[in-house]
Amino acid sequence: MLQLLYNCNKNGEISSPIDWGSRRPTEYPEWVTLEVAHGGFATGRAMASFELDIARRDVDGNTTTPTTSPPPPRTNISYLNSKEGLEELLSLLDSGNYAIDYPENGALLVLVHLLRQDKLQEVKELLHTIAPYFNEIRFYPVVVAINNNNNSSKTATSIPGGEGQQ
């Protein structure tokens, strides 16, 4: 773990990619949710990154510990570069069949809501803010199915192999 947090330069001086105690301890902006190690130390990795697998949900909606995995089949760009992608986001927004594990996972839903409201300047500003991180951070939610058994309570379950599912 220490090897992730510290490096030695050619002069043997210890350096770290993390600016301890700073409001912005890594290269990520302040709004990115950082992974926090035991003891409250930021590791420098974004929780919503493609590098870390978003916590998987079991039938009861419980989460498991994130693990390393390859990027998911869906990408931020694939949602924005097609009519089908935008329609899928709008459908998720309307149905509520999604889960947001980290705030960043809701950014594309906010974007399509703003588009629907013809707030083009806000869309442009949001895209300007998040686009530099499209290859690193997942800005779309996990697709889930809502089970409404006997109208008693709603339970969210993952859709195996569904779009946006990792």
mmCIF file of C-alpha atoms in Angstrom, residues 16-140:
data_model
loop_
_atom_site.group_PDB
_atom_site.id
_atom_site.type_symbol
_atom_site.label_atom_id
_atom_site.label_comp_id
_atom_site.label_asym_id
_atom_site.label_seq_id
_atom_site.Cartn_x
_atom_site.Cartn_y
_atom_site.Cartn_z
ATOM 1 C CA SER A 16 3.776 11.421 -3.104
ATOM 2 C CA PRO A 17 1.144 12.024 -5.790
ATOM 3 C CA ILE A 18 -1.186 12.989 -2.940
ATOM 4 C CA ASP A 19 -1.117 16.488 -1.421
ATOM 5 C CA TRP A 20 -1.902 15.529 2.187
ATOM 6 C CA GLY A 21 -4.327 17.873 3.972
ATOM 7 C CA SER A 22 -5.285 19.691 0.777
ATOM 8 C CA ARG A 23 -8.875 20.299 -0.313
ATOM 9 C CA ARG A 24 -7.729 18.811 -3.617
ATOM 10 C CA PRO A 25 -5.273 16.068 -2.613
ATOM 11 C CA THR A 26 -4.996 14.491 -6.103
ATOM 12 C CA GLU A 27 -5.092 15.511 -9.756
ATOM 13 C CA TYR A 28 -8.863 14.988 -9.669
ATOM 14 C CA PRO A 29 -11.129 17.983 -9.002
ATOM 15 C CA GLU A 30 -12.739 18.391 -5.579
ATOM 16 C CA TRP A 31 -16.071 16.952 -6.739
ATOM 17 C CA VAL A 32 -14.631 13.492 -7.507
ATOM 18 C CA THR A 33 -15.330 10.889 -4.795
ATOM 19 C CA LEU A 34 -11.957 9.469 -3.787
ATOM 20 C CA GLU A 35 -11.252 5.984 -2.484
ATOM 21 C CA VAL A 36 -10.403 6.184 1.203
ATOM 22 C CA ALA A 37 -8.146 3.580 2.820
ATOM 23 C CA HIS A 38 -8.364 2.380 6.414
ATOM 24 C CA GLY A 39 -7.560 5.276 8.696
ATOM 25 C CA GLY A 40 -9.158 7.871 6.412
ATOM 26 C CA PHE A 41 -6.325 8.304 3.930
ATOM 27 C CA ALA A 42 -7.145 9.049 0.285
ATOM 28 C CA THR A 43 -5.510 6.563 -2.087
ATOM 29 C CA GLY A 44 -5.660 8.892 -5.070
ATOM 30 C CA ARG A 45 -8.106 6.714 -6.998
ATOM 31 C CA ALA A 46 -11.630 7.784 -7.918
ATOM 32 C CA MET A 47 -14.352 5.471 -6.552
ATOM 33 C CA ALA A 48 -16.407 5.886 -9.740
ATOM 34 C CA SER A 49 -13.410 5.083 -11.945
ATOM 35 C CA PHE A 50 -13.438 2.328 -14.520
ATOM 36 C CA GLU A 51 -10.361 0.968 -12.728
ATOM 37 C CA LEU A 52 -12.431 0.000 -9.688
ATOM 38 C CA ASP A 53 -15.444 -2.206 -10.185
ATOM 39 C CA ILE A 54 -18.581 -0.498 -8.920
ATOM 40 C CA ALA A 55 -19.894 -2.453 -5.942
ATOM 41 C CA ARG A 56 -22.115 -5.243 -7.210
ATOM 42 C CA ARG A 57 -25.615 -5.593 -5.819
ATOM 43 C CA ASP A 58 -27.100 -8.867 -4.681
ATOM 44 C CA VAL A 59 -30.795 -9.686 -4.672
ATOM 45 C CA ASP A 60 -31.360 -7.843 -1.378
ATOM 46 C CA GLY A 61 -29.677 -4.686 -2.667
ATOM 47 C CA ASN A 62 -26.616 -5.207 -0.443
ATOM 48 C CA THR A 63 -23.231 -4.230 -1.813
ATOM 49 C CA THR A 64 -19.978 -6.131 -1.931
ATOM 50 C CA THR A 65 -16.434 -4.843 -1.789
ATOM 51 C CA PRO A 66 -15.219 -3.221 -5.036
ATOM 52 C CA THR A 67 -12.677 -5.247 -7.021
ATOM 53 C CA THR A 68 -10.452 -4.452 -9.978
ATOM 54 C CA SER A 69 -12.028 -5.168 -13.360
ATOM 55 C CA PRO A 70 -11.794 -4.100 -17.009
ATOM 56 C CA PRO A 71 -13.915 -1.193 -18.260
ATOM 57 C CA PRO A 72 -17.615 -1.975 -18.691
ATOM 58 C CA PRO A 73 -19.135 -2.637 -22.125
ATOM 59 C CA ARG A 74 -20.893 0.755 -22.108
ATOM 60 C CA THR A 75 -18.915 4.005 -22.063
ATOM 61 C CA ASN A 76 -19.804 7.603 -21.320
ATOM 62 C CA ILE A 77 -19.319 8.485 -24.982
ATOM 63 C CA SER A 78 -21.492 5.618 -26.228
ATOM 64 C CA TYR A 79 -24.435 7.099 -24.346
ATOM 65 C CA LEU A 80 -23.888 10.562 -25.821
ATOM 66 C CA ASN A 81 -22.945 9.668 -29.405
ATOM 67 C CA SER A 82 -26.191 8.011 -30.380
ATOM 68 C CA LYS A 83 -29.903 8.640 -30.303
ATOM 69 C CA GLU A 84 -30.346 5.195 -28.708
ATOM 70 C CA GLY A 85 -27.899 6.044 -25.916
ATOM 71 C CA LEU A 86 -29.681 9.294 -25.089
ATOM 72 C CA GLU A 87 -33.057 7.539 -25.236
ATOM 73 C CA GLU A 88 -31.777 4.856 -22.862
ATOM 74 C CA LEU A 89 -30.673 7.526 -20.383
ATOM 75 C CA LEU A 90 -34.050 9.267 -20.641
ATOM 76 C CA SER A 91 -35.813 5.928 -20.123
ATOM 77 C CA LEU A 92 -33.735 5.264 -17.017
ATOM 78 C CA LEU A 93 -34.476 8.742 -15.715
ATOM 79 C CA ASP A 94 -38.221 8.318 -16.281
ATOM 80 C CA SER A 95 -38.461 4.757 -14.920
ATOM 81 C CA GLY A 96 -36.168 5.115 -11.923
ATOM 82 C CA ASN A 97 -34.616 1.736 -12.801
ATOM 83 C CA TYR A 98 -31.112 2.781 -11.865
ATOM 84 C CA ALA A 99 -28.798 2.953 -8.882
ATOM 85 C CA ILE A 100 -26.233 5.648 -8.229
ATOM 86 C CA ASP A 101 -23.332 4.344 -6.141
ATOM 87 C CA TYR A 102 -21.348 7.591 -6.282
ATOM 88 C CA PRO A 103 -22.508 11.121 -7.209
ATOM 89 C CA GLU A 104 -20.513 11.006 -10.447
ATOM 90 C CA ASN A 105 -22.726 8.111 -11.640
ATOM 91 C CA GLY A 106 -25.658 10.521 -12.000
ATOM 92 C CA ALA A 107 -23.974 13.124 -14.204
ATOM 93 C CA LEU A 108 -25.311 11.854 -17.548
ATOM 94 C CA LEU A 109 -28.830 11.614 -16.088
ATOM 95 C CA VAL A 110 -28.541 15.272 -15.068
ATOM 96 C CA LEU A 111 -27.285 16.069 -18.546
ATOM 97 C CA VAL A 112 -30.272 14.470 -20.324
ATOM 98 C CA HIS A 113 -32.650 16.144 -17.874
ATOM 99 C CA LEU A 114 -31.083 19.509 -18.744
ATOM 100 C CA LEU A 115 -31.356 18.684 -22.465
ATOM 101 C CA ARG A 116 -35.040 17.866 -22.008
ATOM 102 C CA GLN A 117 -35.488 21.273 -20.339
ATOM 103 C CA ASP A 118 -33.655 23.043 -23.221
ATOM 104 C CA LYS A 119 -30.997 24.322 -20.808
ATOM 105 C CA LEU A 120 -28.263 24.164 -23.413
ATOM 106 C CA GLN A 121 -25.818 26.497 -21.654
ATOM 107 C CA GLU A 122 -25.944 24.302 -18.524
ATOM 108 C CA VAL A 123 -25.446 21.189 -20.692
ATOM 109 C CA LYS A 124 -22.392 22.812 -22.273
ATOM 110 C CA GLU A 125 -20.972 23.736 -18.838
ATOM 111 C CA LEU A 126 -21.556 20.236 -17.450
ATOM 112 C CA LEU A 127 -19.911 18.623 -20.479
ATOM 113 C CA HIS A 128 -16.971 21.023 -20.210
ATOM 114 C CA THR A 129 -16.541 19.969 -16.569
ATOM 115 C CA ILE A 130 -16.815 16.185 -16.933
ATOM 116 C CA ALA A 131 -15.510 15.509 -20.471
ATOM 117 C CA PRO A 132 -11.814 15.519 -19.462
ATOM 118 C CA TYR A 133 -12.570 12.485 -17.276
ATOM 119 C CA PHE A 134 -14.702 10.450 -19.734
ATOM 120 C CA ASN A 135 -12.002 7.780 -20.105
ATOM 121 C CA GLU A 136 -11.467 7.473 -16.341
ATOM 122 C CA ILE A 137 -14.756 8.007 -14.495
ATOM 123 C CA ARG A 138 -18.128 6.362 -14.981
ATOM 124 C CA PHE A 139 -20.766 9.105 -15.305
ATOM 125 C CA TYR A 140 -23.776 6.806 -15.826
#
